[in-house]
PDB file of C-alpha atoms in Angstrom:
ATOM      1  CA  UNK V   1     -36.319-152.770 -16.212  1.00 81.00           C
ATOM      2  CA  UNK V   2     -39.037-150.701 -14.565  1.00 87.00           C
ATOM      3  CA  UNK V   3     -39.833-147.178 -15.715  1.00 93.00           C
ATOM      4  CA  UNK V   4     -41.691-144.798 -13.405  1.00 95.00           C
ATOM      5  CA  UNK V   5     -43.068-141.391 -14.380  1.00 96.00           C
ATOM      6  CA  UNK V   6     -44.531-139.072 -11.753  1.00 97.00           C
ATOM      7  CA  UNK V   7     -46.903-136.187 -12.289  1.00 96.00           C
ATOM      8  CA  UNK V   8     -49.193-133.940 -10.288  1.00 97.00           C
ATOM      9  CA  UNK V   9     -46.835-131.872  -8.178  1.00 95.00           C
ATOM     10  CA  UNK V  10     -47.232-128.165  -7.669  1.00 97.00           C
ATOM     11  CA  UNK V  11     -47.673-125.394  -5.148  1.00 98.00           C
ATOM     12  CA  UNK V  12     -50.409-125.294  -2.553  1.00 98.00           C
ATOM     13  CA  UNK V  13     -51.228-123.374   0.601  1.00 98.00           C
ATOM     14  CA  UNK V  14     -51.036-125.027   4.023  1.00 98.00           C
ATOM     15  CA  UNK V  15     -54.076-127.169   4.602  1.00 98.00           C
ATOM     16  CA  UNK V  16     -54.485-127.826   0.911  1.00 98.00           C
ATOM     17  CA  UNK V  17     -54.401-131.056  -1.072  1.00 98.00           C
ATOM     18  CA  UNK V  18     -52.558-132.537  -4.030  1.00 98.00           C
ATOM     19  CA  UNK V  19     -52.680-135.863  -5.792  1.00 98.00           C
ATOM     20  CA  UNK V  20     -49.576-137.325  -7.340  1.00 98.00           C
ATOM     21  CA  UNK V  21     -49.679-140.003  -9.995  1.00 98.00           C
ATOM     22  CA  UNK V  22     -47.079-142.547 -11.005  1.00 96.00           C
ATOM     23  CA  UNK V  23     -47.310-144.447 -14.269  1.00 95.00           C
ATOM     24  CA  UNK V  24     -45.291-147.657 -14.264  1.00 92.00           C
ATOM     25  CA  UNK V  25     -44.107-149.772 -17.155  1.00 89.00           C
ATOM     26  CA  UNK V  26     -41.679-152.566 -17.813  1.00 83.00           C
ATOM     27  CA  UNK V  27     -42.834-155.056 -15.180  1.00 74.00           C
ATOM     28  CA  UNK V  28     -45.789-157.044 -13.914  1.00 69.00           C
ATOM     29  CA  UNK V  29     -47.413-154.248 -11.987  1.00 69.00           C
ATOM     30  CA  UNK V  30     -49.788-156.357  -9.913  1.00 67.00           C
ATOM     31  CA  UNK V  31     -46.913-158.281  -8.293  1.00 70.00           C
ATOM     32  CA  UNK V  32     -45.026-155.297  -7.004  1.00 82.00           C
ATOM     33  CA  UNK V  33     -44.784-153.214  -3.954  1.00 92.00           C
ATOM     34  CA  UNK V  34     -44.877-149.561  -5.017  1.00 94.00           C
ATOM     35  CA  UNK V  35     -43.981-146.647  -2.842  1.00 94.00           C
ATOM     36  CA  UNK V  36     -43.177-142.996  -2.524  1.00 97.00           C
ATOM     37  CA  UNK V  37     -40.254-141.282  -0.914  1.00 97.00           C
ATOM     38  CA  UNK V  38     -39.436-137.606  -0.650  1.00 98.00           C
ATOM     39  CA  UNK V  39     -36.350-135.519  -0.324  1.00 97.00           C
ATOM     40  CA  UNK V  40     -36.279-132.055   1.180  1.00 92.00           C
ATOM     41  CA  UNK V  41     -33.470-129.606   0.415  1.00 86.00           C
ATOM     42  CA  UNK V  42     -30.387-130.504   2.400  1.00 90.00           C
ATOM     43  CA  UNK V  43     -32.024-133.595   3.869  1.00 93.00           C
ATOM     44  CA  UNK V  44     -31.761-137.303   3.240  1.00 94.00           C
ATOM     45  CA  UNK V  45     -34.584-138.970   1.426  1.00 95.00           C
ATOM     46  CA  UNK V  46     -37.338-140.403   3.598  1.00 96.00           C
ATOM     47  CA  UNK V  47     -39.943-143.001   2.853  1.00 97.00           C
ATOM     48  CA  UNK V  48     -43.503-141.737   2.756  1.00 97.00           C
ATOM     49  CA  UNK V  49     -45.517-144.894   2.210  1.00 96.00           C
ATOM     50  CA  UNK V  50     -46.020-147.989   0.143  1.00 96.00           C
ATOM     51  CA  UNK V  51     -48.686-150.298  -1.198  1.00 95.00           C
ATOM     52  CA  UNK V  52     -48.739-153.893  -2.356  1.00 91.00           C
ATOM     53  CA  UNK V  53     -50.311-153.570  -5.772  1.00 86.00           C
ATOM     54  CA  UNK V  54     -51.794-157.059  -5.473  1.00 86.00           C
ATOM     55  CA  UNK V  55     -53.423-156.985  -2.034  1.00 87.00           C
ATOM     56  CA  UNK V  56     -53.677-153.222  -1.615  1.00 89.00           C
ATOM     57  CA  UNK V  57     -52.058-153.360   1.833  1.00 93.00           C
ATOM     58  CA  UNK V  58     -50.641-149.940   2.700  1.00 95.00           C
ATOM     59  CA  UNK V  59     -47.874-148.684   4.974  1.00 96.00           C
ATOM     60  CA  UNK V  60     -47.087-145.090   5.990  1.00 97.00           C
ATOM     61  CA  UNK V  61     -44.546-143.143   7.979  1.00 96.00           C
ATOM     62  CA  UNK V  62     -45.996-141.714  11.168  1.00 96.00           C
ATOM     63  CA  UNK V  63     -45.869-138.072  10.124  1.00 96.00           C
ATOM     64  CA  UNK V  64     -48.173-138.588   7.142  1.00 97.00           C
ATOM     65  CA  UNK V  65     -50.473-141.329   8.398  1.00 97.00           C
ATOM     66  CA  UNK V  66     -54.047-140.091   8.318  1.00 97.00           C
ATOM     67  CA  UNK V  67     -53.214-137.294   5.892  1.00 98.00           C
ATOM     68  CA  UNK V  68     -51.727-139.195   2.938  1.00 98.00           C
ATOM     69  CA  UNK V  69     -53.283-142.139   1.124  1.00 98.00           C
ATOM     70  CA  UNK V  70     -51.665-144.392  -1.452  1.00 97.00           C
ATOM     71  CA  UNK V  71     -53.874-146.200  -3.922  1.00 95.00           C
ATOM     72  CA  UNK V  72     -53.403-148.068  -7.166  1.00 93.00           C
ATOM     73  CA  UNK V  73     -55.193-148.796 -10.405  1.00 92.00           C
ATOM     74  CA  UNK V  74     -53.766-152.048 -11.681  1.00 89.00           C
ATOM     75  CA  UNK V  75     -55.593-151.739 -14.995  1.00 91.00           C
ATOM     76  CA  UNK V  76     -53.717-148.492 -15.646  1.00 92.00           C
ATOM     77  CA  UNK V  77     -50.421-149.559 -14.011  1.00 92.00           C
ATOM     78  CA  UNK V  78     -50.681-146.401 -11.949  1.00 93.00           C
ATOM     79  CA  UNK V  79     -50.126-145.581  -8.299  1.00 94.00           C
ATOM     80  CA  UNK V  80     -51.448-142.462  -6.622  1.00 97.00           C
ATOM     81  CA  UNK V  81     -50.472-140.455  -3.574  1.00 98.00           C
ATOM     82  CA  UNK V  82     -53.337-138.366  -2.244  1.00 98.00           C
ATOM     83  CA  UNK V  83     -51.981-135.728   0.108  1.00 98.00           C
ATOM     84  CA  UNK V  84     -54.390-133.823   2.336  1.00 98.00           C
ATOM     85  CA  UNK V  85     -53.885-131.229   5.047  1.00 98.00           C
ATOM     86  CA  UNK V  86     -50.495-130.412   3.592  1.00 98.00           C
ATOM     87  CA  UNK V  87     -48.010-128.610   5.808  1.00 97.00           C
ATOM     88  CA  UNK V  88     -44.907-126.576   4.958  1.00 96.00           C
ATOM     89  CA  UNK V  89     -42.720-129.445   6.195  1.00 95.00           C
ATOM     90  CA  UNK V  90     -44.200-131.611   3.446  1.00 97.00           C
ATOM     91  CA  UNK V  91     -42.388-129.452   0.897  1.00 97.00           C
ATOM     92  CA  UNK V  92     -40.060-131.768  -0.998  1.00 98.00           C
ATOM     93  CA  UNK V  93     -39.329-133.540  -4.239  1.00 98.00           C
ATOM     94  CA  UNK V  94     -41.526-136.620  -4.280  1.00 98.00           C
ATOM     95  CA  UNK V  95     -40.419-139.777  -6.023  1.00 98.00           C
ATOM     96  CA  UNK V  96     -42.367-142.843  -7.014  1.00 96.00           C
ATOM     97  CA  UNK V  97     -40.279-145.919  -6.330  1.00 95.00           C
ATOM     98  CA  UNK V  98     -40.073-149.676  -5.921  1.00 93.00           C
ATOM     99  CA  UNK V  99     -39.009-150.404  -2.332  1.00 93.00           C
ATOM    100  CA  UNK V 100     -36.792-153.361  -1.460  1.00 90.00           C
ATOM    101  CA  UNK V 101     -38.879-153.925   1.702  1.00 91.00           C
ATOM    102  CA  UNK V 102     -42.493-152.849   1.448  1.00 91.00           C
ATOM    103  CA  UNK V 103     -43.326-152.456   5.134  1.00 90.00           C
ATOM    104  CA  UNK V 104     -40.039-150.901   6.266  1.00 91.00           C
ATOM    105  CA  UNK V 105     -40.945-147.348   5.333  1.00 89.00           C
ATOM    106  CA  UNK V 106     -38.192-145.620   7.274  1.00 88.00           C
ATOM    107  CA  UNK V 107     -35.334-147.984   6.450  1.00 89.00           C
ATOM    108  CA  UNK V 108     -35.932-149.519   3.049  1.00 91.00           C
ATOM    109  CA  UNK V 109     -33.743-148.915   0.052  1.00 91.00           C
ATOM    110  CA  UNK V 110     -35.213-148.617  -3.399  1.00 93.00           C
ATOM    111  CA  UNK V 111     -34.615-150.593  -6.530  1.00 91.00           C
ATOM    112  CA  UNK V 112     -36.150-148.176  -9.041  1.00 92.00           C
ATOM    113  CA  UNK V 113     -37.428-144.619  -8.900  1.00 95.00           C
ATOM    114  CA  UNK V 114     -38.705-141.935 -11.210  1.00 96.00           C
ATOM    115  CA  UNK V 115     -37.497-138.422 -11.961  1.00 97.00           C
ATOM    116  CA  UNK V 116     -39.544-136.874  -9.163  1.00 97.00           C
ATOM    117  CA  UNK V 117     -42.159-134.151  -8.929  1.00 97.00           C
ATOM    118  CA  UNK V 118     -41.894-131.047  -6.758  1.00 98.00           C
ATOM    119  CA  UNK V 119     -44.433-130.321  -4.031  1.00 98.00           C
ATOM    120  CA  UNK V 120     -44.297-126.905  -2.392  1.00 98.00           C
ATOM    121  CA  UNK V 121     -46.502-125.958   0.545  1.00 97.00           C
ATOM    122  CA  UNK V 122     -46.361-122.285   1.346  1.00 97.00           C
ATOM    123  CA  UNK V 123     -48.606-119.390   2.210  1.00 95.00           C
TER     124      UNK V 123
END
């Protein structure tokens, strides 16, 4: 059983930055694909990106590529989501998760996810 705990959400003005963290436990972290998805009010959840914790290979949805970066610290069993140039449409609950298919950002289902952390982008 994998446990995931997110932190780092908050409110920021458009153009600002936030870094989310996800502490994982209960599995061999370095063998996993870890990812993030988000859910906006009244919308279905959408994949944001993922990273193979072993190789470091990353995948992103088009709307965040170049603005968001996923990284990992295998020694700390932690994954990060650095979000830059945030826009109001990035406002959502963000969840750390274990994707079923690491590279299929827009279609993958998720095996485990955390409780989520709120990100609000507003002036």
